[in-house]
XYZ file of C-alpha atoms in Angstrom:
170
model
C -40.508 -133.082 -72.035
C -39.042 -131.468 -75.139
C -35.499 -130.756 -76.235
C -33.998 -127.833 -78.086
C -30.484 -126.683 -78.723
C -27.818 -125.631 -81.117
C -26.513 -127.494 -84.102
C -22.936 -128.679 -83.547
C -21.240 -125.943 -85.583
C -22.865 -123.303 -83.356
C -21.644 -124.848 -80.080
C -18.625 -123.162 -78.494
C -15.679 -125.535 -78.408
C -17.048 -127.776 -81.142
C -14.318 -127.043 -83.686
C -11.517 -127.658 -81.170
C -12.906 -130.784 -79.492
C -16.036 -132.186 -81.136
C -15.915 -135.610 -79.482
C -15.355 -134.271 -75.971
C -18.022 -131.600 -76.445
C -20.589 -134.107 -77.695
C -19.808 -136.551 -74.862
C -20.203 -133.826 -72.259
C -23.533 -132.638 -73.659
C -24.827 -136.200 -74.077
C -23.974 -136.874 -70.418
C -25.991 -133.845 -69.343
C -28.881 -134.920 -71.573
C -28.834 -138.425 -70.074
C -29.025 -136.957 -66.582
C -31.965 -134.738 -67.522
C -33.807 -137.607 -69.213
C -33.327 -139.962 -66.259
C -34.448 -137.275 -63.796
C -37.533 -136.435 -65.868
C -38.490 -140.089 -66.234
C -38.102 -140.560 -62.469
C -40.522 -137.646 -62.012
C -43.042 -139.330 -64.310
C -42.246 -137.974 -67.789
C -43.544 -140.475 -70.308
C -43.200 -138.604 -73.621
C -40.003 -137.076 -74.958
C -40.185 -134.702 -77.945
C -37.333 -133.984 -80.315
C -37.170 -131.635 -83.288
C -34.815 -134.152 -84.954
C -32.255 -131.549 -86.063
C -28.526 -132.345 -86.030
C -26.873 -131.777 -82.672
C -28.864 -131.522 -79.455
C -32.155 -132.778 -80.937
C -30.711 -135.968 -82.424
C -28.390 -136.582 -79.466
C -31.334 -136.313 -77.067
C -33.470 -138.672 -79.161
C -30.600 -141.158 -79.329
C -30.102 -140.987 -75.566
C -33.822 -141.576 -74.884
C -33.670 -144.744 -76.977
C -30.397 -145.890 -75.389
C -31.693 -145.351 -71.860
C -34.917 -147.182 -72.667
C -32.997 -150.108 -74.203
C -30.755 -150.278 -71.103
C -33.806 -150.328 -68.839
C -32.718 -147.115 -67.133
C -36.027 -145.457 -68.040
C -39.349 -147.312 -68.452
C -39.916 -149.247 -71.664
C -43.281 -147.470 -71.918
C -41.479 -144.166 -72.506
C -42.420 -142.655 -75.866
C -40.238 -140.671 -78.273
C -41.794 -138.332 -80.818
C -39.702 -136.824 -83.602
C -41.292 -133.608 -84.887
C -40.099 -132.902 -88.427
C -40.692 -129.450 -89.929
C -41.242 -131.159 -93.314
C -41.181 -134.720 -94.655
C -37.715 -134.858 -96.213
C -36.044 -132.868 -93.437
C -33.242 -135.410 -92.991
C -32.418 -135.155 -96.708
C -30.541 -131.944 -95.932
C -28.261 -133.589 -93.331
C -24.613 -134.475 -93.776
C -23.681 -138.168 -93.893
C -22.932 -138.535 -90.160
C -26.130 -136.807 -89.042
C -28.180 -138.745 -91.591
C -26.734 -142.019 -90.290
C -27.661 -141.063 -86.713
C -31.170 -140.036 -87.788
C -31.647 -143.320 -89.703
C -30.392 -145.281 -86.690
C -32.895 -143.512 -84.439
C -35.792 -144.179 -86.807
C -34.802 -147.853 -87.087
C -34.873 -148.210 -83.278
C -38.266 -146.568 -82.747
C -40.669 -148.841 -80.951
C -44.357 -149.228 -80.474
C -45.831 -145.917 -79.388
C -42.970 -143.857 -80.818
C -43.760 -141.556 -83.725
C -42.256 -139.524 -86.533
C -44.577 -136.594 -87.248
C -44.044 -134.439 -90.345
C -45.724 -131.080 -89.920
C -45.569 -130.222 -93.650
C -45.088 -132.152 -96.885
C -42.367 -129.817 -98.142
C -40.128 -127.049 -96.893
C -41.838 -123.649 -96.674
C -40.921 -120.340 -95.094
C -41.750 -120.583 -91.398
C -41.838 -124.387 -91.183
C -39.095 -124.437 -88.527
C -41.075 -122.052 -86.334
C -44.149 -124.282 -86.689
C -42.042 -127.242 -85.497
C -40.483 -125.223 -82.685
C -43.879 -124.005 -81.499
C -45.113 -127.611 -81.460
C -42.184 -128.636 -79.284
C -43.212 -125.883 -76.852
C -46.897 -126.811 -76.768
C -46.157 -130.493 -76.245
C -44.265 -130.152 -72.981
C -44.253 -128.970 -69.400
C -40.452 -129.086 -69.300
C -38.061 -127.900 -72.013
C -34.448 -129.059 -71.738
C -32.142 -126.880 -73.790
C -28.535 -126.319 -74.648
C -28.524 -122.595 -75.294
C -25.430 -120.382 -75.382
C -27.309 -117.121 -75.871
C -27.098 -116.682 -79.631
C -29.953 -115.693 -81.926
C -31.695 -118.405 -83.918
C -34.119 -121.284 -83.645
C -33.125 -122.297 -80.129
C -33.816 -118.809 -78.800
C -37.143 -118.752 -80.664
C -38.122 -122.140 -79.208
C -37.241 -121.120 -75.670
C -39.262 -117.920 -75.944
C -42.207 -119.928 -77.261
C -41.857 -122.420 -74.386
C -41.741 -119.597 -71.855
C -44.968 -118.153 -73.322
C -46.556 -121.600 -72.918
C -45.548 -121.668 -69.255
C -42.998 -124.461 -69.612
C -40.241 -124.913 -67.083
C -36.933 -124.495 -68.927
C -33.623 -126.018 -67.955
C -30.583 -124.779 -69.854
C -27.828 -127.394 -69.733
C -25.283 -124.827 -70.883
C -25.715 -122.940 -67.651
C -27.317 -125.748 -65.650
C -30.148 -123.445 -64.620
C -33.463 -122.046 -65.699
C -33.578 -119.954 -68.868
C -33.909 -116.298 -67.856
């Protein structure tokens, strides 16, 4: 299972109610993670970007720590380049660092390039698509990396669930 979605500033309603918006999306992510684990998902892939990616990774680790999903569940963070988190704001960097500190045996942080280069985000997004049978997204229909990732996942034959609409990506 892989996750994709918008960064917080691209989510409708974020500016007016960031805490409520994040809580709502995290709740939907938790439900999707629990359902996937119950169906046998053992590996969860995150692109580790601020917003949906980091929230999903955090929720996987929380659910595993609570015992809600098996402790054998693996989390893989796919970074487009090694110092990806160096571009984050303080709050997102703190969340990323917290996630990395809580990684367990079998979890991984995979850097797909040593340094930023043109196209490195697409390489990461394509990897998220090739590493899953199910892509869980939060996609409001705007152009950008989330749309690219969903199109790549569709080409790979992945099932796609869009939490924004609560249905399959069309």
